[in-house]
Amino acid sequence: MFDIDIQSRIPIYEQIYNKVIELIIKGILVENAQLPSVRNLSKELNVNPNTVAKAYQELERSKIIYSLSGRGSFVSEIDREKMKERILEDFDICVRETLQFGLTKDELKNRIDGVSL
Amino acid sequence: MFDIDIQSRIPIYEQIYNKVIELIIKGILVENAQLPSVRNLSKELNVNPNTVAKAYQELERSKIIYSLSGRGSFVSEIDREKMKERILEDFDICVRETLQFGLTKDELKNRIDGVSL
DNA sequence: TTATGTGTACTAAATGAGATATTACACATA
DNA sequence: TATGTGTAATATCTCATTTAGTACACATAA
């Protein structure tokens, strides 16, 4: 569920951050659902607790989750559209970078069809 | 011409690498055109010569440029389609990451129209 | 030949982000 | 009371990136 890629150039804490967003958007983590505890998730991922804590703190700063001392961390009120918007803004950057190389928007659109998960 | 972003999380040598590709794709650097010398470009960018050299060496490894000892570095034979393909493969990764969040291909395609350089 | 400009190689050091190790504290709750 | 929670703090390690400096071999024009 929280699989991460140690090889990736994307920092672990950022992968966790993104994973939580992904799970929320997909409806797997619903409003007020409790996230795995820092210590449990760190064991599950074979990662230092500080790393998970950092991800959770960033998520809280973004108001995506809220953490209660002694209780745990939970999913905030969800505005799916706002979350999607945030993802799409990252996508914009990628598109912009690609266009910069001189490719056309049509080439990009056609390309999307061929992409498979 | 070779503007780079010191703030970026993308390494300088990689920005230079990408810049050269961009200039080739756009037809600004044509076949057998000479690149700025390692020392000159390093001065222009306020960057260590080693950093430029690293970019050039990577470009040569990729057969995008060729370097002649004592002469300089030059643009290789160009297969624009192959270069585009390489760019698009990076784009694929980005698309895949975005789809992973649960967005649809149509949402992505529509989004592209709104992007401006 | 000489001077200058080219790529290349090498070693050493500085930097910074990321991750780890460890301990500790305050809080909630069964 | 015991256990589990988030949080904080400090020190350390690792690694990629970048810098600094020097040196060598080659090409070429003066």
PDB file of C-alpha atoms (C1' of nucleotides) in Angstrom:
ATOM      1  CA  MET A   1       0.000   0.000   0.000  1.00  0.00           C
ATOM      2  CA  PHE A   2       2.808   2.366   0.863  1.00  0.00           C
ATOM      3  CA  ASP A   3       5.401   0.901  -1.454  1.00  0.00           C
ATOM      4  CA  ILE A   4       8.294   3.218  -2.134  1.00  0.00           C
ATOM      5  CA  ASP A   5      11.329   3.125  -4.392  1.00  0.00           C
ATOM      6  CA  ILE A   6      14.669   3.414  -2.629  1.00  0.00           C
ATOM      7  CA  GLN A   7      16.484   3.803  -5.951  1.00  0.00           C
ATOM      8  CA  SER A   8      14.409   6.779  -7.051  1.00  0.00           C
ATOM      9  CA  ARG A   9      15.948  10.212  -7.122  1.00  0.00           C
ATOM     10  CA  ILE A  10      12.760  11.441  -5.444  1.00  0.00           C
ATOM     11  CA  PRO A  11      13.353  11.667  -1.670  1.00  0.00           C
ATOM     12  CA  ILE A  12      11.610   9.036   0.436  1.00  0.00           C
ATOM     13  CA  TYR A  13       9.705  11.584   2.475  1.00  0.00           C
ATOM     14  CA  GLU A  14       8.408  13.088  -0.740  1.00  0.00           C
ATOM     15  CA  GLN A  15       7.352   9.694  -2.046  1.00  0.00           C
ATOM     16  CA  ILE A  16       5.386   9.126   1.151  1.00  0.00           C
ATOM     17  CA  TYR A  17       3.867  12.578   0.834  1.00  0.00           C
ATOM     18  CA  ASN A  18       2.759  11.819  -2.707  1.00  0.00           C
ATOM     19  CA  LYS A  19       1.529   8.376  -1.803  1.00  0.00           C
ATOM     20  CA  VAL A  20      -0.843   9.769   0.791  1.00  0.00           C
ATOM     21  CA  ILE A  21      -2.258  12.207  -1.739  1.00  0.00           C
ATOM     22  CA  GLU A  22      -2.627   9.404  -4.243  1.00  0.00           C
ATOM     23  CA  LEU A  23      -4.512   7.253  -1.744  1.00  0.00           C
ATOM     24  CA  ILE A  24      -6.805  10.139  -0.872  1.00  0.00           C
ATOM     25  CA  ILE A  25      -7.573  11.001  -4.475  1.00  0.00           C
ATOM     26  CA  LYS A  26      -8.283   7.362  -5.208  1.00  0.00           C
ATOM     27  CA  GLY A  27     -10.653   7.241  -2.250  1.00  0.00           C
ATOM     28  CA  ILE A  28      -8.646   4.610  -0.415  1.00  0.00           C
ATOM     29  CA  LEU A  29      -7.938   7.021   2.420  1.00  0.00           C
ATOM     30  CA  VAL A  30     -11.179   8.742   3.299  1.00  0.00           C
ATOM     31  CA  GLU A  31     -11.876  11.779   5.411  1.00  0.00           C
ATOM     32  CA  ASN A  32     -10.749  11.392   9.019  1.00  0.00           C
ATOM     33  CA  ALA A  33      -9.258   7.997   8.314  1.00  0.00           C
ATOM     34  CA  GLN A  34      -6.242   7.296  10.473  1.00  0.00           C
ATOM     35  CA  LEU A  35      -2.884   7.003   8.816  1.00  0.00           C
ATOM     36  CA  PRO A  36      -0.384   4.362   9.896  1.00  0.00           C
ATOM     37  CA  SER A  37       1.605   5.578  12.880  1.00  0.00           C
ATOM     38  CA  VAL A  38       5.014   7.057  12.255  1.00  0.00           C
ATOM     39  CA  ARG A  39       6.707   4.138  13.930  1.00  0.00           C
ATOM     40  CA  ASN A  40       4.659   1.449  12.202  1.00  0.00           C
ATOM     41  CA  LEU A  41       5.072   2.912   8.754  1.00  0.00           C
ATOM     42  CA  SER A  42       8.780   3.373   9.305  1.00  0.00           C
ATOM     43  CA  LYS A  43       9.052  -0.321  10.169  1.00  0.00           C
ATOM     44  CA  GLU A  44       6.929  -1.334   7.202  1.00  0.00           C
ATOM     45  CA  LEU A  45       9.094   0.672   4.818  1.00  0.00           C
ATOM     46  CA  ASN A  46      12.389  -0.102   6.535  1.00  0.00           C
ATOM     47  CA  VAL A  47      12.961   3.569   6.924  1.00  0.00           C
ATOM     48  CA  ASN A  48      13.883   5.847   9.772  1.00  0.00           C
ATOM     49  CA  PRO A  49      10.955   7.204  11.820  1.00  0.00           C
ATOM     50  CA  ASN A  50      12.273  10.711  11.245  1.00  0.00           C
ATOM     51  CA  THR A  51      11.761  10.268   7.539  1.00  0.00           C
ATOM     52  CA  VAL A  52       8.116   9.315   7.933  1.00  0.00           C
ATOM     53  CA  ALA A  53       7.634  12.073  10.474  1.00  0.00           C
ATOM     54  CA  LYS A  54       8.984  14.567   7.988  1.00  0.00           C
ATOM     55  CA  ALA A  55       6.505  13.418   5.360  1.00  0.00           C
ATOM     56  CA  TYR A  56       3.633  13.681   7.823  1.00  0.00           C
ATOM     57  CA  GLN A  57       4.709  17.135   8.949  1.00  0.00           C
ATOM     58  CA  GLU A  58       4.824  18.340   5.376  1.00  0.00           C
ATOM     59  CA  LEU A  59       1.398  16.862   4.792  1.00  0.00           C
ATOM     60  CA  GLU A  60       0.106  18.703   7.828  1.00  0.00           C
ATOM     61  CA  ARG A  61       1.674  21.944   6.682  1.00  0.00           C
ATOM     62  CA  SER A  62      -0.244  21.463   3.446  1.00  0.00           C
ATOM     63  CA  LYS A  63      -3.414  20.829   5.470  1.00  0.00           C
ATOM     64  CA  ILE A  64      -3.819  17.459   3.821  1.00  0.00           C
ATOM     65  CA  ILE A  65      -3.709  15.637   7.129  1.00  0.00           C
ATOM     66  CA  TYR A  66      -3.919  16.688  10.755  1.00  0.00           C
ATOM     67  CA  SER A  67      -1.992  15.182  13.629  1.00  0.00           C
ATOM     68  CA  LEU A  68      -3.151  14.949  17.225  1.00  0.00           C
ATOM     69  CA  SER A  69      -0.545  14.529  19.909  1.00  0.00           C
ATOM     70  CA  GLY A  70      -0.917  11.138  21.469  1.00  0.00           C
ATOM     71  CA  ARG A  71      -3.686  10.149  19.059  1.00  0.00           C
ATOM     72  CA  GLY A  72      -2.320   9.827  15.579  1.00  0.00           C
ATOM     73  CA  SER A  73      -2.526  11.366  12.130  1.00  0.00           C
ATOM     74  CA  PHE A  74      -5.730  11.652  10.162  1.00  0.00           C
ATOM     75  CA  VAL A  75      -6.988  12.710   6.763  1.00  0.00           C
ATOM     76  CA  SER A  76      -8.293  16.289   6.659  1.00  0.00           C
ATOM     77  CA  GLU A  77     -11.445  17.541   5.041  1.00  0.00           C
ATOM     78  CA  ILE A  78     -10.970  16.754   1.427  1.00  0.00           C
ATOM     79  CA  ASP A  79     -11.373  19.074  -1.500  1.00  0.00           C
ATOM     80  CA  ARG A  80     -10.659  16.637  -4.276  1.00  0.00           C
ATOM     81  CA  GLU A  81     -10.716  19.331  -6.918  1.00  0.00           C
ATOM     82  CA  LYS A  82      -8.151  21.376  -5.091  1.00  0.00           C
ATOM     83  CA  MET A  83      -5.949  18.317  -4.746  1.00  0.00           C
ATOM     84  CA  LYS A  84      -6.273  17.530  -8.415  1.00  0.00           C
ATOM     85  CA  GLU A  85      -5.394  21.103  -9.195  1.00  0.00           C
ATOM     86  CA  ARG A  86      -2.212  20.748  -7.237  1.00  0.00           C
ATOM     87  CA  ILE A  87      -1.237  17.624  -9.141  1.00  0.00           C
ATOM     88  CA  LEU A  88      -2.014  19.312 -12.424  1.00  0.00           C
ATOM     89  CA  GLU A  89       0.191  22.251 -11.564  1.00  0.00           C
ATOM     90  CA  ASP A  90       3.088  19.842 -11.290  1.00  0.00           C
ATOM     91  CA  PHE A  91       2.031  18.392 -14.610  1.00  0.00           C
ATOM     92  CA  ASP A  92       2.107  21.891 -16.082  1.00  0.00           C
ATOM     93  CA  ILE A  93       5.753  22.230 -15.164  1.00  0.00           C
ATOM     94  CA  CYS A  94       6.556  18.974 -16.905  1.00  0.00           C
ATOM     95  CA  VAL A  95       4.638  20.008 -20.008  1.00  0.00           C
ATOM     96  CA  ARG A  96       6.383  23.345 -20.040  1.00  0.00           C
ATOM     97  CA  GLU A  97       9.772  21.666 -19.800  1.00  0.00           C
ATOM     98  CA  THR A  98       8.909  19.392 -22.682  1.00  0.00           C
ATOM     99  CA  LEU A  99       7.567  22.183 -24.865  1.00  0.00           C
ATOM    100  CA  GLN A 100      10.792  24.049 -24.233  1.00  0.00           C
ATOM    101  CA  PHE A 101      12.590  21.400 -26.240  1.00  0.00           C
ATOM    102  CA  GLY A 102      10.606  22.491 -29.238  1.00  0.00           C
ATOM    103  CA  LEU A 103       7.899  19.852 -29.246  1.00  0.00           C
ATOM    104  CA  THR A 104       4.319  20.733 -30.063  1.00  0.00           C
ATOM    105  CA  LYS A 105       1.249  20.389 -27.892  1.00  0.00           C
ATOM    106  CA  ASP A 106      -0.262  18.014 -30.407  1.00  0.00           C
ATOM    107  CA  GLU A 107       2.759  15.753 -30.201  1.00  0.00           C
ATOM    108  CA  LEU A 108       2.334  15.661 -26.436  1.00  0.00           C
ATOM    109  CA  LYS A 109      -1.374  14.936 -26.589  1.00  0.00           C
ATOM    110  CA  ASN A 110      -0.878  12.103 -29.010  1.00  0.00           C
ATOM    111  CA  ARG A 111       1.859  10.754 -26.811  1.00  0.00           C
ATOM    112  CA  ILE A 112      -0.446  10.490 -23.825  1.00  0.00           C
ATOM    113  CA  ASP A 113      -2.589   7.906 -25.584  1.00  0.00           C
ATOM    114  CA  GLY A 114       0.347   5.549 -25.810  1.00  0.00           C
ATOM    115  CA  VAL A 115       1.233   5.701 -22.138  1.00  0.00           C
ATOM    116  CA  SER A 116       0.234   2.778 -19.997  1.00  0.00           C
ATOM    117  CA  LEU A 117       0.554   2.267 -16.285  1.00  0.00           C
TER     118      LEU A 117
ATOM    119  CA  MET B   1      21.657  31.421 -24.768  1.00  0.00           C
ATOM    120  CA  PHE B   2      22.920  29.066 -22.117  1.00  0.00           C
ATOM    121  CA  ASP B   3      20.967  30.479 -19.219  1.00  0.00           C
ATOM    122  CA  ILE B   4      20.724  28.145 -16.268  1.00  0.00           C
ATOM    123  CA  ASP B   5      18.899  28.229 -12.950  1.00  0.00           C
ATOM    124  CA  ILE B   6      21.117  27.974  -9.895  1.00  0.00           C
ATOM    125  CA  GLN B   7      18.091  27.538  -7.635  1.00  0.00           C
ATOM    126  CA  SER B   8      16.756  24.551  -9.546  1.00  0.00           C
ATOM    127  CA  ARG B   9      16.921  21.135  -8.007  1.00  0.00           C
ATOM    128  CA  ILE B  10      18.191  19.916 -11.366  1.00  0.00           C
ATOM    129  CA  PRO B  11      21.996  19.727 -11.312  1.00  0.00           C
ATOM    130  CA  ILE B  12      23.806  22.359 -13.352  1.00  0.00           C
ATOM    131  CA  TYR B  13      25.588  19.825 -15.510  1.00  0.00           C
ATOM    132  CA  GLU B  14      22.216  18.297 -16.346  1.00  0.00           C
ATOM    133  CA  GLN B  15      20.744  21.677 -17.213  1.00  0.00           C
ATOM    134  CA  ILE B  16      23.620  22.264 -19.608  1.00  0.00           C
ATOM    135  CA  TYR B  17      23.126  18.815 -21.060  1.00  0.00           C
ATOM    136  CA  ASN B  18      19.446  19.539 -21.649  1.00  0.00           C
ATOM    137  CA  LYS B  19      20.151  22.993 -22.996  1.00  0.00           C
ATOM    138  CA  VAL B  20      22.386  21.632 -25.731  1.00  0.00           C
ATOM    139  CA  ILE B  21      19.695  19.176 -26.763  1.00  0.00           C
ATOM    140  CA  GLU B  22      17.142  21.965 -26.777  1.00  0.00           C
ATOM    141  CA  LEU B  23      19.344  24.127 -28.994  1.00  0.00           C
ATOM    142  CA  ILE B  24      19.890  21.255 -31.392  1.00  0.00           C
ATOM    143  CA  ILE B  25      16.221  20.378 -31.630  1.00  0.00           C
ATOM    144  CA  LYS B  26      15.380  24.003 -32.244  1.00  0.00           C
ATOM    145  CA  GLY B  27      17.968  24.147 -35.009  1.00  0.00           C
ATOM    146  CA  ILE B  28      20.060  26.782 -33.274  1.00  0.00           C
ATOM    147  CA  LEU B  29      22.982  24.384 -32.982  1.00  0.00           C
ATOM    148  CA  VAL B  30      23.385  22.663 -36.314  1.00  0.00           C
ATOM    149  CA  GLU B  31      25.411  19.652 -37.320  1.00  0.00           C
ATOM    150  CA  ASN B  32      29.153  20.062 -36.752  1.00  0.00           C
ATOM    151  CA  ALA B  33      28.616  23.449 -35.150  1.00  0.00           C
ATOM    152  CA  GLN B  34      31.199  24.163 -32.477  1.00  0.00           C
ATOM    153  CA  LEU B  35      30.042  24.458 -28.913  1.00  0.00           C
ATOM    154  CA  PRO B  36      31.442  27.103 -26.592  1.00  0.00           C
ATOM    155  CA  SER B  37      34.665  25.905 -25.045  1.00  0.00           C
ATOM    156  CA  VAL B  38      34.547  24.424 -21.587  1.00  0.00           C
ATOM    157  CA  ARG B  39      36.431  27.369 -20.144  1.00  0.00           C
ATOM    158  CA  ASN B  40      34.406  30.038 -21.915  1.00  0.00           C
ATOM    159  CA  LEU B  41      31.054  28.558 -21.019  1.00  0.00           C
ATOM    160  CA  SER B  42      32.136  28.107 -17.427  1.00  0.00           C
ATOM    161  CA  LYS B  43      32.978  31.809 -17.291  1.00  0.00           C
ATOM    162  CA  GLU B  44      29.717  32.789 -18.967  1.00  0.00           C
ATOM    163  CA  LEU B  45      27.698  30.773 -16.475  1.00  0.00           C
ATOM    164  CA  ASN B  46      29.861  31.559 -13.458  1.00  0.00           C
ATOM    165  CA  VAL B  47      30.353  27.895 -12.948  1.00  0.00           C
ATOM    166  CA  ASN B  48      33.334  25.643 -12.436  1.00  0.00           C
ATOM    167  CA  PRO B  49      34.953  24.312 -15.622  1.00  0.00           C
ATOM    168  CA  ASN B  50      34.609  20.788 -14.254  1.00  0.00           C
ATOM    169  CA  THR B  51      30.849  21.189 -14.234  1.00  0.00           C
ATOM    170  CA  VAL B  52      30.735  22.148 -17.898  1.00  0.00           C
ATOM    171  CA  ALA B  53      33.202  19.396 -18.737  1.00  0.00           C
ATOM    172  CA  LYS B  54      30.963  16.892 -17.032  1.00  0.00           C
ATOM    173  CA  ALA B  55      27.994  18.008 -19.118  1.00  0.00           C
ATOM    174  CA  TYR B  56      30.026  17.772 -22.316  1.00  0.00           C
ATOM    175  CA  GLN B  57      31.326  14.342 -21.398  1.00  0.00           C
ATOM    176  CA  GLU B  58      27.808  13.101 -20.764  1.00  0.00           C
ATOM    177  CA  LEU B  59      26.729  14.571 -24.091  1.00  0.00           C
ATOM    178  CA  GLU B  60      29.564  12.758 -25.796  1.00  0.00           C
ATOM    179  CA  ARG B  61      28.684   9.506 -24.070  1.00  0.00           C
ATOM    180  CA  SER B  62      25.205   9.961 -25.507  1.00  0.00           C
ATOM    181  CA  LYS B  63      26.760  10.594 -28.947  1.00  0.00           C
ATOM    182  CA  ILE B  64      25.023  13.959 -29.116  1.00  0.00           C
ATOM    183  CA  ILE B  65      28.308  15.812 -29.483  1.00  0.00           C
ATOM    184  CA  TYR B  66      31.876  14.791 -30.211  1.00  0.00           C
ATOM    185  CA  SER B  67      34.999  16.303 -28.724  1.00  0.00           C
ATOM    186  CA  LEU B  68      38.381  16.554 -30.392  1.00  0.00           C
ATOM    187  CA  SER B  69      41.408  16.967 -28.209  1.00  0.00           C
ATOM    188  CA  GLY B  70      42.887  20.391 -28.786  1.00  0.00           C
ATOM    189  CA  ARG B  71      40.085  21.378 -31.166  1.00  0.00           C
ATOM    190  CA  GLY B  72      36.839  21.673 -29.319  1.00  0.00           C
ATOM    191  CA  SER B  73      33.398  20.100 -29.020  1.00  0.00           C
ATOM    192  CA  PHE B  74      30.989  19.802 -31.919  1.00  0.00           C
ATOM    193  CA  VAL B  75      27.458  18.726 -32.676  1.00  0.00           C
ATOM    194  CA  SER B  76      27.189  15.155 -33.953  1.00  0.00           C
ATOM    195  CA  GLU B  77      25.139  13.885 -36.837  1.00  0.00           C
ATOM    196  CA  ILE B  78      21.626  14.663 -35.845  1.00  0.00           C
ATOM    197  CA  ASP B  79      18.677  12.323 -35.826  1.00  0.00           C
ATOM    198  CA  ARG B  80      16.016  14.744 -34.704  1.00  0.00           C
ATOM    199  CA  GLU B  81      13.393  12.042 -34.421  1.00  0.00           C
ATOM    200  CA  LYS B  82      15.568  10.015 -32.116  1.00  0.00           C
ATOM    201  CA  MET B  83      16.206  13.089 -29.980  1.00  0.00           C
ATOM    202  CA  LYS B  84      12.505  13.851 -29.807  1.00  0.00           C
ATOM    203  CA  GLU B  85      11.853  10.291 -28.846  1.00  0.00           C
ATOM    204  CA  ARG B  86      14.220  10.630 -25.936  1.00  0.00           C
ATOM    205  CA  ILE B  87      12.460  13.757 -24.736  1.00  0.00           C
ATOM    206  CA  LEU B  88       9.105  12.087 -25.078  1.00  0.00           C
ATOM    207  CA  GLU B  89      10.230   9.144 -23.010  1.00  0.00           C
ATOM    208  CA  ASP B  90      10.869  11.550 -20.167  1.00  0.00           C
ATOM    209  CA  PHE B  91       7.449  13.005 -20.783  1.00  0.00           C
ATOM    210  CA  ASP B  92       5.987   9.505 -20.534  1.00  0.00           C
ATOM    211  CA  ILE B  93       7.374   9.161 -17.032  1.00  0.00           C
ATOM    212  CA  CYS B  94       5.757  12.419 -16.031  1.00  0.00           C
ATOM    213  CA  VAL B  95       2.434  11.393 -17.525  1.00  0.00           C
ATOM    214  CA  ARG B  96       2.623   8.046 -15.794  1.00  0.00           C
ATOM    215  CA  GLU B  97       3.290   9.719 -12.457  1.00  0.00           C
ATOM    216  CA  THR B  98       0.332  12.005 -12.942  1.00  0.00           C
ATOM    217  CA  LEU B  99      -2.017   9.207 -13.995  1.00  0.00           C
ATOM    218  CA  GLN B 100      -0.971   7.341 -10.881  1.00  0.00           C
ATOM    219  CA  PHE B 101      -2.733   9.981  -8.840  1.00  0.00           C
ATOM    220  CA  GLY B 102      -5.975   8.904 -10.416  1.00  0.00           C
ATOM    221  CA  LEU B 103      -6.314  11.559 -13.084  1.00  0.00           C
ATOM    222  CA  THR B 104      -7.567  10.677 -16.539  1.00  0.00           C
ATOM    223  CA  LYS B 105      -5.817  11.030 -19.861  1.00  0.00           C
ATOM    224  CA  ASP B 106      -8.499  13.417 -21.036  1.00  0.00           C
ATOM    225  CA  GLU B 107      -7.911  15.663 -18.056  1.00  0.00           C
ATOM    226  CA  LEU B 108      -4.228  15.745 -18.962  1.00  0.00           C
ATOM    227  CA  LYS B 109      -4.858  16.479 -22.627  1.00  0.00           C
ATOM    228  CA  ASN B 110      -7.195  19.322 -21.795  1.00  0.00           C
ATOM    229  CA  ARG B 111      -4.650  20.654 -19.377  1.00  0.00           C
ATOM    230  CA  ILE B 112      -1.993  20.921 -22.036  1.00  0.00           C
ATOM    231  CA  ASP B 113      -4.007  23.506 -23.942  1.00  0.00           C
ATOM    232  CA  GLY B 114      -3.833  25.861 -20.991  1.00  0.00           C
ATOM    233  CA  VAL B 115      -0.104  25.697 -20.596  1.00  0.00           C
ATOM    234  CA  SER B 116       1.897  28.652 -21.858  1.00  0.00           C
ATOM    235  CA  LEU B 117       5.614  29.154 -22.029  1.00  0.00           C
TER     236      LEU B 117
ATOM    237  C1'  DT C   1      59.212  27.716 -32.340  1.00  0.00           C
ATOM    238  C1'  DT C   2      56.122  29.981 -29.345  1.00  0.00           C
ATOM    239  C1'  DA C   3      51.893  31.356 -27.464  1.00  0.00           C
ATOM    240  C1'  DT C   4      47.376  30.423 -26.942  1.00  0.00           C
ATOM    241  C1'  DG C   5      43.331  27.758 -26.815  1.00  0.00           C
ATOM    242  C1'  DT C   6      41.352  23.238 -26.754  1.00  0.00           C
ATOM    243  C1'  DG C   7      39.656  18.765 -24.149  1.00  0.00           C
ATOM    244  C1'  DT C   8      40.928  15.766 -20.412  1.00  0.00           C
ATOM    245  C1'  DA C   9      42.531  13.869 -15.992  1.00  0.00           C
ATOM    246  C1'  DC C  10      43.413  13.994 -11.267  1.00  0.00           C
ATOM    247  C1'  DT C  11      43.223  14.992  -6.302  1.00  0.00           C
ATOM    248  C1'  DA C  12      41.340  17.449  -2.565  1.00  0.00           C
ATOM    249  C1'  DA C  13      37.952  19.915  -0.327  1.00  0.00           C
ATOM    250  C1'  DA C  14      33.420  22.222   0.551  1.00  0.00           C
ATOM    251  C1'  DT C  15      28.612  22.037   0.359  1.00  0.00           C
ATOM    252  C1'  DG C  16      23.955  20.595   1.091  1.00  0.00           C
ATOM    253  C1'  DA C  17      20.062  17.469   1.098  1.00  0.00           C
ATOM    254  C1'  DG C  18      18.600  13.372   2.703  1.00  0.00           C
ATOM    255  C1'  DA C  19      18.570   9.718   5.833  1.00  0.00           C
ATOM    256  C1'  DT C  20      19.915   7.489  10.047  1.00  0.00           C
ATOM    257  C1'  DA C  21      20.597   6.602  15.167  1.00  0.00           C
ATOM    258  C1'  DT C  22      19.249   7.671  19.554  1.00  0.00           C
ATOM    259  C1'  DT C  23      17.053   9.715  23.277  1.00  0.00           C
ATOM    260  C1'  DA C  24      13.534  12.200  25.341  1.00  0.00           C
ATOM    261  C1'  DC C  25       9.143  14.509  26.280  1.00  0.00           C
ATOM    262  C1'  DA C  26       4.095  15.268  26.467  1.00  0.00           C
ATOM    263  C1'  DC C  27      -0.150  13.490  25.515  1.00  0.00           C
ATOM    264  C1'  DA C  28      -4.143   9.933  25.035  1.00  0.00           C
ATOM    265  C1'  DT C  29      -6.212   5.865  26.219  1.00  0.00           C
ATOM    266  C1'  DA C  30      -7.206   1.140  27.386  1.00  0.00           C
TER     267       DA C  30
ATOM    268  C1'  DT D   1       0.195   1.851  34.811  1.00  0.00           C
ATOM    269  C1'  DA D   2       1.529   0.411  30.416  1.00  0.00           C
ATOM    270  C1'  DT D   3       1.424   1.234  25.829  1.00  0.00           C
ATOM    271  C1'  DG D   4       1.042   3.850  21.748  1.00  0.00           C
ATOM    272  C1'  DT D   5       0.828   8.325  19.722  1.00  0.00           C
ATOM    273  C1'  DG D   6       3.222  12.768  17.609  1.00  0.00           C
ATOM    274  C1'  DT D   7       7.092  15.754  18.290  1.00  0.00           C
ATOM    275  C1'  DA D   8      11.672  17.575  19.256  1.00  0.00           C
ATOM    276  C1'  DA D   9      16.551  17.632  19.478  1.00  0.00           C
ATOM    277  C1'  DT D  10      21.271  16.371  18.492  1.00  0.00           C
ATOM    278  C1'  DA D  11      24.770  14.048  16.252  1.00  0.00           C
ATOM    279  C1'  DT D  12      26.317  11.413  12.551  1.00  0.00           C
ATOM    280  C1'  DC D  13      26.588   9.378   7.978  1.00  0.00           C
ATOM    281  C1'  DT D  14      26.138   9.201   3.116  1.00  0.00           C
ATOM    282  C1'  DC D  15      26.004  10.760  -1.281  1.00  0.00           C
ATOM    283  C1'  DA D  16      25.773  13.757  -5.347  1.00  0.00           C
ATOM    284  C1'  DT D  17      27.140  18.101  -6.725  1.00  0.00           C
ATOM    285  C1'  DT D  18      30.249  21.658  -7.116  1.00  0.00           C
ATOM    286  C1'  DT D  19      34.397  23.988  -6.480  1.00  0.00           C
ATOM    287  C1'  DA D  20      39.540  24.707  -6.475  1.00  0.00           C
ATOM    288  C1'  DG D  21      43.728  23.954  -8.368  1.00  0.00           C
ATOM    289  C1'  DT D  22      47.132  21.762 -11.155  1.00  0.00           C
ATOM    290  C1'  DA D  23      48.731  19.357 -14.974  1.00  0.00           C
ATOM    291  C1'  DC D  24      49.089  17.100 -19.483  1.00  0.00           C
ATOM    292  C1'  DA D  25      48.559  16.357 -24.507  1.00  0.00           C
ATOM    293  C1'  DC D  26      47.011  18.154 -28.584  1.00  0.00           C
ATOM    294  C1'  DA D  27      45.914  21.763 -32.438  1.00  0.00           C
ATOM    295  C1'  DT D  28      46.735  25.874 -34.564  1.00  0.00           C
ATOM    296  C1'  DA D  29      47.825  30.565 -35.680  1.00  0.00           C
ATOM    297  C1'  DA D  30      51.365  34.093 -35.161  1.00  0.00           C
TER     298       DA D  30
END
